[in-house]
N, CA, C and O atoms as CSV, one atom per row, in Angstrom:
chain,resi,resn,atom,element,x,y,z
A,1,MET,N,N,0.847,-1.173,0.000
A,1,MET,CA,C,0.000,0.000,0.000
A,1,MET,C,C,0.890,1.232,0.000
A,1,MET,O,O,1.805,1.362,0.813
A,2,ASP,N,N,0.603,2.125,-0.922
A,2,ASP,CA,C,1.338,3.380,-1.008
A,2,ASP,C,C,0.409,4.441,-1.590
A,2,ASP,O,O,-0.754,4.170,-1.888
A,3,PHE,N,N,0.936,5.647,-1.746
A,3,PHE,CA,C,0.102,6.736,-2.262
A,3,PHE,C,C,-0.548,6.358,-3.590
A,3,PHE,O,O,-1.748,6.560,-3.771
A,4,GLN,N,N,0.224,5.820,-4.504
A,4,GLN,CA,C,-0.300,5.532,-5.844
A,4,GLN,C,C,-1.447,4.532,-5.806
A,4,GLN,O,O,-2.452,4.716,-6.492
A,5,SER,N,N,-1.306,3.476,-5.010
A,5,SER,CA,C,-2.373,2.473,-4.961
A,5,SER,C,C,-3.629,3.030,-4.286
A,5,SER,O,O,-4.743,2.721,-4.708
A,6,VAL,N,N,-3.462,3.848,-3.242
A,6,VAL,CA,C,-4.624,4.473,-2.584
A,6,VAL,C,C,-5.266,5.476,-3.536
A,6,VAL,O,O,-6.492,5.543,-3.632
A,7,ASN,N,N,-4.452,6.250,-4.237
A,7,ASN,CA,C,-4.948,7.229,-5.194
A,7,ASN,C,C,-5.749,6.540,-6.309
A,7,ASN,O,O,-6.797,7.038,-6.722
A,8,THR,N,N,-5.262,5.419,-6.783
A,8,THR,CA,C,-5.969,4.650,-7.805
A,8,THR,C,C,-7.314,4.159,-7.266
A,8,THR,O,O,-8.329,4.226,-7.958
A,9,TYR,N,N,-7.311,3.667,-6.034
A,9,TYR,CA,C,-8.558,3.206,-5.409
A,9,TYR,C,C,-9.548,4.364,-5.310
A,9,TYR,O,O,-10.725,4.209,-5.634
A,10,LEU,N,N,-9.068,5.527,-4.861
A,10,LEU,CA,C,-9.934,6.697,-4.736
A,10,LEU,C,C,-10.507,7.095,-6.097
A,10,LEU,O,O,-11.635,7.581,-6.180
A,11,GLY,N,N,-9.737,6.891,-7.152
A,11,GLY,CA,C,-10.211,7.209,-8.492
A,11,GLY,C,C,-11.384,6.349,-8.933
A,11,GLY,O,O,-12.123,6.728,-9.842
A,12,LYS,N,N,-11.559,5.213,-8.308
A,12,LYS,CA,C,-12.662,4.313,-8.641
A,12,LYS,C,C,-13.901,4.573,-7.788
A,12,LYS,O,O,-14.974,4.036,-8.061
A,13,MET,N,N,-13.747,5.399,-6.755
A,13,MET,CA,C,-14.852,5.676,-5.834
A,13,MET,C,C,-15.661,6.890,-6.290
A,13,MET,O,O,-15.168,7.752,-7.019
A,14,ARG,N,N,-16.908,6.931,-5.843
A,14,ARG,CA,C,-17.748,8.114,-6.048
A,14,ARG,C,C,-17.506,9.092,-4.905
A,14,ARG,O,O,-16.885,8.737,-3.903
A,15,LYS,N,N,-17.977,10.275,-5.047
A,15,LYS,CA,C,-17.942,11.309,-4.000
A,15,LYS,C,C,-16.514,11.633,-3.547
A,15,LYS,O,O,-16.258,11.805,-2.356
A,16,THR,N,N,-15.608,11.713,-4.488
A,16,THR,CA,C,-14.217,12.023,-4.166
A,16,THR,C,C,-13.768,13.351,-4.768
A,16,THR,O,O,-12.571,13.629,-4.839
A,17,ALA,N,N,-14.725,14.169,-5.200
A,17,ALA,CA,C,-14.369,15.429,-5.859
A,17,ALA,C,C,-13.480,16.293,-4.967
A,17,ALA,O,O,-12.524,16.897,-5.453
A,18,GLY,N,N,-13.779,16.360,-3.673
A,18,GLY,CA,C,-12.966,17.165,-2.756
A,18,GLY,C,C,-11.516,16.729,-2.738
A,18,GLY,O,O,-10.611,17.555,-2.621
A,19,TYR,N,N,-11.299,15.442,-2.853
A,19,TYR,CA,C,-9.932,14.914,-2.881
A,19,TYR,C,C,-9.246,15.287,-4.186
A,19,TYR,O,O,-8.106,15.752,-4.175
A,20,PHE,N,N,-9.921,15.089,-5.298
A,20,PHE,CA,C,-9.302,15.350,-6.595
A,20,PHE,C,C,-9.245,16.838,-6.942
A,20,PHE,O,O,-8.615,17.217,-7.929
A,21,ASP,N,N,-9.896,17.682,-6.142
A,21,ASP,CA,C,-9.737,19.129,-6.288
A,21,ASP,C,C,-8.397,19.592,-5.725
A,21,ASP,O,O,-7.914,20.670,-6.072
A,22,LEU,N,N,-7.795,18.776,-4.853
A,22,LEU,CA,C,-6.498,19.105,-4.262
A,22,LEU,C,C,-5.389,18.886,-5.283
A,22,LEU,O,O,-5.522,18.067,-6.193
A,23,ASP,N,N,-4.276,19.636,-5.121
A,23,ASP,CA,C,-3.135,19.330,-5.984
A,23,ASP,C,C,-2.477,18.052,-5.469
A,23,ASP,O,O,-2.761,17.615,-4.353
A,24,VAL,N,N,-1.609,17.455,-6.264
A,24,VAL,CA,C,-1.027,16.150,-5.951
A,24,VAL,C,C,-0.272,16.177,-4.625
A,24,VAL,O,O,-0.317,15.203,-3.873
A,25,THR,N,N,0.413,17.262,-4.331
A,25,THR,CA,C,1.150,17.359,-3.063
A,25,THR,C,C,0.198,17.253,-1.878
A,25,THR,O,O,0.491,16.552,-0.910
A,26,ASP,N,N,-0.930,17.938,-1.946
A,26,ASP,CA,C,-1.910,17.872,-0.853
A,26,ASP,C,C,-2.605,16.511,-0.802
A,26,ASP,O,O,-2.952,16.033,0.278
A,27,GLN,N,N,-2.810,15.888,-1.957
A,27,GLN,CA,C,-3.366,14.532,-1.971
A,27,GLN,C,C,-2.415,13.581,-1.241
A,27,GLN,O,O,-2.847,12.766,-0.425
A,28,GLU,N,N,-1.129,13.690,-1.538
A,28,GLU,CA,C,-0.132,12.839,-0.867
A,28,GLU,C,C,-0.149,13.061,0.633
A,28,GLU,O,O,-0.022,12.110,1.404
A,29,LYS,N,N,-0.303,14.306,1.055
A,29,LYS,CA,C,-0.348,14.623,2.491
A,29,LYS,C,C,-1.588,14.021,3.144
A,29,LYS,O,O,-1.505,13.491,4.252
A,30,GLU,N,N,-2.734,14.097,2.473
A,30,GLU,CA,C,-3.967,13.515,3.026
A,30,GLU,C,C,-3.828,12.006,3.189
A,30,GLU,O,O,-4.234,11.445,4.207
A,31,VAL,N,N,-3.260,11.359,2.193
A,31,VAL,CA,C,-3.078,9.907,2.260
A,31,VAL,C,C,-2.090,9.560,3.368
A,31,VAL,O,O,-2.321,8.623,4.133
A,32,PHE,N,N,-0.998,10.301,3.459
A,32,PHE,CA,C,-0.004,10.062,4.503
A,32,PHE,C,C,-0.627,10.205,5.893
A,32,PHE,O,O,-0.420,9.353,6.757
A,33,GLU,N,N,-1.386,11.277,6.109
A,33,GLU,CA,C,-2.008,11.498,7.418
A,33,GLU,C,C,-3.018,10.404,7.744
A,33,GLU,O,O,-3.118,9.977,8.895
A,34,ALA,N,N,-3.764,9.948,6.750
A,34,ALA,CA,C,-4.729,8.871,6.983
A,34,ALA,C,C,-4.006,7.586,7.375
A,34,ALA,O,O,-4.424,6.895,8.305
A,35,ILE,N,N,-2.934,7.267,6.675
A,35,ILE,CA,C,-2.162,6.064,7.003
A,35,ILE,C,C,-1.608,6.155,8.414
A,35,ILE,O,O,-1.704,5.195,9.178
A,36,GLU,N,N,-1.035,7.289,8.767
A,36,GLU,CA,C,-0.446,7.447,10.100
A,36,GLU,C,C,-1.503,7.347,11.201
A,36,GLU,O,O,-1.268,6.709,12.228
A,37,LEU,N,N,-2.659,7.972,10.995
A,37,LEU,CA,C,-3.740,7.890,11.985
A,37,LEU,C,C,-4.184,6.444,12.163
A,37,LEU,O,O,-4.377,5.981,13.287
A,38,LEU,N,N,-4.344,5.739,11.055
A,38,LEU,CA,C,-4.793,4.355,11.147
A,38,LEU,C,C,-3.727,3.458,11.762
A,38,LEU,O,O,-4.058,2.528,12.497
A,39,LYS,N,N,-2.456,3.718,11.477
A,39,LYS,CA,C,-1.376,2.930,12.088
A,39,LYS,C,C,-1.306,3.153,13.601
A,39,LYS,O,O,-0.868,2.269,14.338
A,40,ASP,N,N,-1.734,4.322,14.061
A,40,ASP,CA,C,-1.769,4.588,15.502
A,40,ASP,C,C,-2.835,3.761,16.210
A,40,ASP,O,O,-2.767,3.559,17.423
A,41,ASN,N,N,-3.815,3.285,15.455
A,41,ASN,CA,C,-4.955,2.602,16.061
A,41,ASN,C,C,-5.143,1.152,15.636
A,41,ASN,O,O,-5.889,0.411,16.275
A,42,PHE,N,N,-4.479,0.745,14.571
A,42,PHE,CA,C,-4.608,-0.615,14.057
A,42,PHE,C,C,-3.235,-1.124,13.643
A,42,PHE,O,O,-2.318,-0.338,13.406
A,43,GLU,N,N,-3.101,-2.432,13.558
A,43,GLU,CA,C,-1.852,-3.018,13.075
A,43,GLU,C,C,-1.645,-2.616,11.617
A,43,GLU,O,O,-2.567,-2.702,10.806
A,44,ALA,N,N,-0.451,-2.186,11.294
A,44,ALA,CA,C,-0.153,-1.734,9.928
A,44,ALA,C,C,-0.436,-2.825,8.903
A,44,ALA,O,O,-0.830,-2.530,7.775
A,45,SER,N,N,-0.239,-4.073,9.288
A,45,SER,CA,C,-0.456,-5.183,8.350
A,45,SER,C,C,-1.929,-5.337,7.966
A,45,SER,O,O,-2.234,-5.969,6.955
A,46,LYS,N,N,-2.846,-4.773,8.753
A,46,LYS,CA,C,-4.279,-4.884,8.472
A,46,LYS,C,C,-4.790,-3.767,7.570
A,46,LYS,O,O,-5.911,-3.838,7.067
A,47,LEU,N,N,-3.979,-2.741,7.363
A,47,LEU,CA,C,-4.425,-1.610,6.563
A,47,LEU,C,C,-4.481,-1.988,5.087
A,47,LEU,O,O,-3.608,-2.685,4.571
A,48,THR,N,N,-5.518,-1.515,4.431
A,48,THR,CA,C,-5.713,-1.773,3.009
A,48,THR,C,C,-5.926,-0.449,2.287
A,48,THR,O,O,-6.171,0.580,2.916
A,49,ASP,N,N,-5.830,-0.485,0.972
A,49,ASP,CA,C,-6.116,0.714,0.179
A,49,ASP,C,C,-7.527,1.208,0.463
A,49,ASP,O,O,-7.766,2.412,0.551
A,50,ARG,N,N,-8.456,0.276,0.606
A,50,ARG,CA,C,-9.845,0.644,0.870
A,50,ARG,C,C,-9.979,1.384,2.202
A,50,ARG,O,O,-10.637,2.423,2.271
A,51,ALA,N,N,-9.366,0.859,3.246
A,51,ALA,CA,C,-9.457,1.483,4.566
A,51,ALA,C,C,-8.879,2.900,4.530
A,51,ALA,O,O,-9.476,3.835,5.063
A,52,VAL,N,N,-7.725,3.048,3.903
A,52,VAL,CA,C,-7.086,4.373,3.836
A,52,VAL,C,C,-7.941,5.320,2.995
A,52,VAL,O,O,-8.115,6.480,3.369
A,53,ALA,N,N,-8.475,4.852,1.872
A,53,ALA,CA,C,-9.311,5.691,1.017
A,53,ALA,C,C,-10.558,6.166,1.769
A,53,ALA,O,O,-10.929,7.337,1.687
A,54,LEU,N,N,-11.195,5.258,2.493
A,54,LEU,CA,C,-12.373,5.639,3.276
A,54,LEU,C,C,-12.021,6.675,4.339
A,54,LEU,O,O,-12.793,7.601,4.588
A,55,GLN,N,N,-10.855,6.518,4.965
A,55,GLN,CA,C,-10.431,7.471,5.983
A,55,GLN,C,C,-10.148,8.838,5.363
A,55,GLN,O,O,-10.502,9.864,5.944
A,56,VAL,N,N,-9.521,8.863,4.206
A,56,VAL,CA,C,-9.240,10.135,3.525
A,56,VAL,C,C,-10.545,10.876,3.246
A,56,VAL,O,O,-10.651,12.069,3.530
A,57,ILE,N,N,-11.526,10.186,2.699
A,57,ILE,CA,C,-12.811,10.816,2.383
A,57,ILE,C,C,-13.502,11.307,3.653
A,57,ILE,O,O,-14.052,12.409,3.677
A,58,TYR,N,N,-13.475,10.493,4.705
A,58,TYR,CA,C,-14.086,10.871,5.985
A,58,TYR,C,C,-13.436,12.137,6.540
A,58,TYR,O,O,-14.128,13.047,6.998
A,59,THR,N,N,-12.116,12.190,6.496
A,59,THR,CA,C,-11.388,13.349,7.004
A,59,THR,C,C,-11.715,14.600,6.192
A,59,THR,O,O,-11.962,15.666,6.756
A,60,LEU,N,N,-11.714,14.466,4.882
A,60,LEU,CA,C,-12.003,15.625,4.034
A,60,LEU,C,C,-13.430,16.126,4.222
A,60,LEU,O,O,-13.669,17.333,4.193
A,61,GLU,N,N,-14.375,15.217,4.413
A,61,GLU,CA,C,-15.760,15.631,4.671
A,61,GLU,C,C,-15.842,16.432,5.974
A,61,GLU,O,O,-16.532,17.449,6.043
A,62,GLY,N,N,-15.136,15.966,6.997
A,62,GLY,CA,C,-15.124,16.674,8.273
A,62,GLY,C,C,-14.481,18.046,8.158
A,62,GLY,O,O,-14.937,19.005,8.781
A,63,GLU,N,N,-13.425,18.141,7.363
A,63,GLU,CA,C,-12.751,19.423,7.164
A,63,GLU,C,C,-13.641,20.380,6.380
A,63,GLU,O,O,-13.681,21.577,6.666
A,64,GLU,N,N,-14.351,19.850,5.393
A,64,GLU,CA,C,-15.225,20.687,4.576
A,64,GLU,C,C,-16.322,21.317,5.428
A,64,GLU,O,O,-16.692,22.473,5.222
A,65,GLU,N,N,-16.831,20.560,6.373
A,65,GLU,CA,C,-17.873,21.056,7.262
A,65,GLU,C,C,-17.287,21.765,8.482
A,65,GLU,O,O,-18.033,22.250,9.332
A,66,GLU,N,N,-15.995,21.826,8.570
A,66,GLU,CA,C,-15.228,22.443,9.658
A,66,GLU,C,C,-15.372,21.728,10.993
A,66,GLU,O,O,-14.975,22.264,12.028
A,67,TYR,N,N,-15.932,20.533,10.983
A,67,TYR,CA,C,-16.011,19.752,12.210
A,67,TYR,C,C,-14.630,19.253,12.618
A,67,TYR,O,O,-14.333,19.152,13.809
A,68,GLY,N,N,-13.796,18.944,11.649
A,68,GLY,CA,C,-12.454,18.435,11.931
A,68,GLY,C,C,-11.659,19.386,12.799
A,68,GLY,O,O,-10.983,18.961,13.736
A,69,LYS,N,N,-11.734,20.668,12.495
A,69,LYS,CA,C,-11.004,21.683,13.265
A,69,LYS,C,C,-11.510,21.726,14.713
A,69,LYS,O,O,-10.717,21.787,15.652
A,70,LEU,N,N,-12.815,21.694,14.880
A,70,LEU,CA,C,-13.383,21.728,16.227
A,70,LEU,C,C,-12.950,20.507,17.037
A,70,LEU,O,O,-12.585,20.631,18.206
A,71,LYS,N,N,-12.989,19.334,16.416
A,71,LYS,CA,C,-12.608,18.109,17.117
A,71,LYS,C,C,-11.136,18.136,17.511
A,71,LYS,O,O,-10.780,17.709,18.609
A,72,ARG,N,N,-10.274,18.638,16.617
A,72,ARG,CA,C,-8.843,18.712,16.930
A,72,ARG,C,C,-8.570,19.622,18.117
A,72,ARG,O,O,-7.598,19.426,18.846
A,73,HIS,N,N,-9.428,20.615,18.309
A,73,HIS,CA,C,-9.255,21.541,19.418
A,73,HIS,C,C,-9.973,21.086,20.684
A,73,HIS,O,O,-10.060,21.832,21.660
A,74,GLY,N,N,-10.480,19.871,20.662
A,74,GLY,CA,C,-11.058,19.289,21.867
A,74,GLY,C,C,-12.486,19.690,22.157
A,74,GLY,O,O,-12.986,19.423,23.250
A,75,VAL,N,N,-13.157,20.323,21.213
A,75,VAL,CA,C,-14.545,20.705,21.421
A,75,VAL,C,C,-15.399,19.441,21.471
A,75,VAL,O,O,-15.334,18.610,20.565
A,76,LYS,N,N,-16.195,19.294,22.523
A,76,LYS,CA,C,-17.043,18.113,22.684
A,76,LYS,C,C,-18.468,18.373,22.222
A,76,LYS,O,O,-19.174,17.445,21.827
A,77,SER,N,N,-18.894,19.633,22.268
A,77,SER,CA,C,-20.239,19.969,21.855
A,77,SER,C,C,-20.232,21.394,21.307
A,77,SER,O,O,-19.459,22.241,21.755
A,78,TYR,N,N,-21.103,21.643,20.335
A,78,TYR,CA,C,-21.113,22.904,19.610
A,78,TYR,C,C,-22.545,23.242,19.262
A,78,TYR,O,O,-23.298,22.369,18.831
A,79,SER,N,N,-22.938,24.499,19.444
A,79,SER,CA,C,-24.306,24.895,19.153
A,79,SER,C,C,-24.321,26.252,18.456
A,79,SER,O,O,-23.643,27.189,18.878
A,80,VAL,N,N,-25.106,26.344,17.383
A,80,VAL,CA,C,-25.268,27.596,16.644
A,80,VAL,C,C,-26.718,27.690,16.186
A,80,VAL,O,O,-27.241,26.767,15.561
A,81,LYS,N,N,-27.351,28.793,16.497
A,81,LYS,CA,C,-28.719,29.068,16.043
A,81,LYS,C,C,-29.662,27.886,16.278
A,81,LYS,O,O,-30.427,27.513,15.389
A,82,GLY,N,N,-29.605,27.305,17.465
A,82,GLY,CA,C,-30.509,26.226,17.825
A,82,GLY,C,C,-30.122,24.855,17.311
A,82,GLY,O,O,-30.821,23.878,17.580
A,83,VAL,N,N,-29.030,24.760,16.582
A,83,VAL,CA,C,-28.561,23.464,16.103
A,83,VAL,C,C,-27.378,23.061,16.967
A,83,VAL,O,O,-26.413,23.812,17.106
A,84,SER,N,N,-27.458,21.876,17.542
A,84,SER,CA,C,-26.424,21.405,18.451
A,84,SER,C,C,-25.760,20.153,17.889
A,84,SER,O,O,-26.424,19.266,17.353
A,85,VAL,N,N,-24.429,20.100,18.022
A,85,VAL,CA,C,-23.650,18.955,17.561
A,85,VAL,C,C,-22.773,18.493,18.711
A,85,VAL,O,O,-22.141,19.311,19.379
A,86,SER,N,N,-22.730,17.190,18.947
A,86,SER,CA,C,-21.832,16.616,19.952
A,86,SER,C,C,-20.836,15.718,19.238
A,86,SER,O,O,-21.196,14.949,18.346
A,87,PHE,N,N,-19.573,15.829,19.648
A,87,PHE,CA,C,-18.520,15.040,19.028
A,87,PHE,C,C,-18.076,13.939,19.970
A,87,PHE,O,O,-17.796,14.181,21.144
A,88,GLU,N,N,-18.017,12.743,19.448
A,88,GLU,CA,C,-17.489,11.608,20.186
A,88,GLU,C,C,-16.644,10.804,19.234
A,88,GLU,O,O,-16.750,10.968,18.019
A,89,GLY,N,N,-15.819,9.949,19.756
A,89,GLY,CA,C,-15.048,9.066,18.905
A,89,GLY,C,C,-13.609,9.511,18.730
A,89,GLY,O,O,-13.127,10.418,19.409
A,90,THR,N,N,-12.942,8.851,17.803
A,90,THR,CA,C,-11.505,9.000,17.637
A,90,THR,C,C,-11.093,9.781,16.413
A,90,THR,O,O,-9.903,10.032,16.225
A,91,GLY,N,N,-12.026,10.171,15.578
A,91,GLY,CA,C,-11.676,10.795,14.317
A,91,GLY,C,C,-11.464,9.778,13.213
A,91,GLY,O,O,-11.085,10.127,12.095
A,92,ILE,N,N,-11.709,8.519,13.534
A,92,ILE,CA,C,-11.582,7.458,12.540
A,92,ILE,C,C,-12.970,7.149,11.985
A,92,ILE,O,O,-13.949,7.065,12.727
A,93,SER,N,N,-13.032,6.987,10.695
A,93,SER,CA,C,-14.290,6.693,10.017
A,93,SER,C,C,-14.956,5.447,10.613
A,93,SER,O,O,-14.291,4.431,10.816
A,94,PRO,N,N,-16.250,5.516,10.892
A,94,PRO,CA,C,-16.959,4.319,11.364
A,94,PRO,C,C,-16.867,3.173,10.363
A,94,PRO,O,O,-16.842,2.008,10.760
A,95,ASP,N,N,-16.817,3.487,9.073
A,95,ASP,CA,C,-16.672,2.446,8.058
A,95,ASP,C,C,-15.331,1.736,8.188
A,95,ASP,O,O,-15.246,0.519,8.019
A,96,VAL,N,N,-14.289,2.499,8.489
A,96,VAL,CA,C,-12.956,1.902,8.659
A,96,VAL,C,C,-12.928,1.035,9.912
A,96,VAL,O,O,-12.361,-0.058,9.902
A,97,ILE,N,N,-13.531,1.515,10.979
A,97,ILE,CA,C,-13.577,0.726,12.212
A,97,ILE,C,C,-14.294,-0.589,11.951
A,97,ILE,O,O,-13.827,-1.650,12.366
A,98,SER,N,N,-15.427,-0.520,11.262
A,98,SER,CA,C,-16.180,-1.727,10.938
A,98,SER,C,C,-15.363,-2.675,10.064
A,98,SER,O,O,-15.439,-3.893,10.225
A,99,LEU,N,N,-14.597,-2.128,9.158
A,99,LEU,CA,C,-13.793,-2.933,8.248
A,99,LEU,C,C,-12.612,-3.601,8.944
A,99,LEU,O,O,-12.294,-4.754,8.650
A,100,LEU,N,N,-11.959,-2.891,9.861
A,100,LEU,CA,C,-10.711,-3.382,10.442
A,100,LEU,C,C,-10.838,-4.104,11.778
A,100,LEU,O,O,-9.965,-4.895,12.135
A,101,LEU,N,N,-11.911,-3.844,12.521
A,101,LEU,CA,C,-12.053,-4.529,13.804
A,101,LEU,C,C,-12.553,-5.949,13.596
A,101,LEU,O,O,-13.448,-6.180,12.783
A,102,PRO,N,N,-11.991,-6.890,14.314
A,102,PRO,CA,C,-12.494,-8.271,14.229
A,102,PRO,C,C,-13.956,-8.325,14.668
A,102,PRO,O,O,-14.385,-7.534,15.508
A,103,LYS,N,N,-14.701,-9.237,14.114
A,103,LYS,CA,C,-16.133,-9.328,14.417
A,103,LYS,C,C,-16.411,-9.504,15.904
A,103,LYS,O,O,-17.435,-9.025,16.390
A,104,GLU,N,N,-15.534,-10.172,16.638
A,104,GLU,CA,C,-15.802,-10.384,18.063
A,104,GLU,C,C,-15.695,-9.107,18.885
A,104,GLU,O,O,-16.119,-9.086,20.040
A,105,HIS,N,N,-15.132,-8.032,18.310
A,105,HIS,CA,C,-15.040,-6.758,19.021
A,105,HIS,C,C,-16.166,-5.803,18.664
A,105,HIS,O,O,-16.283,-4.735,19.266
A,106,LYS,N,N,-16.985,-6.164,17.710
A,106,LYS,CA,C,-18.075,-5.303,17.291
A,106,LYS,C,C,-19.277,-5.522,18.204
A,106,LYS,O,O,-19.524,-6.634,18.670
A,107,ALA,N,N,-20.013,-4.455,18.450
A,107,ALA,CA,C,-21.207,-4.541,19.288
A,107,ALA,C,C,-22.268,-5.364,18.591
A,107,ALA,O,O,-22.466,-5.237,17.382
A,108,MET,N,N,-22.929,-6.180,19.322
A,108,MET,CA,C,-24.015,-6.997,18.802
A,108,MET,C,C,-25.318,-6.457,19.375
A,108,MET,O,O,-25.882,-7.056,20.290
A,109,VAL,N,N,-25.788,-5.373,18.870
A,109,VAL,CA,C,-26.973,-4.700,19.390
A,109,VAL,C,C,-28.202,-5.555,19.127
A,109,VAL,O,O,-28.445,-5.991,18.002
A,110,GLY,N,N,-28.973,-5.786,20.189
A,110,GLY,CA,C,-30.209,-6.507,20.055
A,110,GLY,C,C,-30.071,-8.016,19.970
A,110,GLY,O,O,-31.042,-8.710,19.667
A,111,ARG,N,N,-28.874,-8.535,20.233
A,111,ARG,CA,C,-28.670,-9.979,20.168
A,111,ARG,C,C,-28.015,-10.476,21.439
A,111,ARG,O,O,-27.227,-9.774,22.072
A,112,LEU,N,N,-28.351,-11.676,21.789
A,112,LEU,CA,C,-27.651,-12.345,22.877
A,112,LEU,C,C,-26.669,-13.315,22.244
A,112,LEU,O,O,-27.041,-14.123,21.393
A,113,VAL,N,N,-25.435,-13.231,22.658
A,113,VAL,CA,C,-24.425,-14.097,22.063
A,113,VAL,C,C,-23.974,-15.135,23.055
A,113,VAL,O,O,-23.120,-15.963,22.737
């Protein structure tokens, strides 16, 4: 897995306009940061192009809505004009968590195991 393989994967995905609007240097930085964040939380051997691509898109969506900046500054809750947002979690895409966590670590809501 490297920038080129993740970039190729992203090229096959929908809803990646924000990523491809960036110049190549910034694309490389986004991919690098996604890989590093995921390596901090998962074994590097488990990372795939798909996981990194999903994380890149998740991060860019958060930045576009400016939620990423608030979360980085430790804001737990935010309210403007009657709209309230609460932040929880690690900054890792829920899709990536679902993809990389073993099934025995996932919550089994509504089931007895």
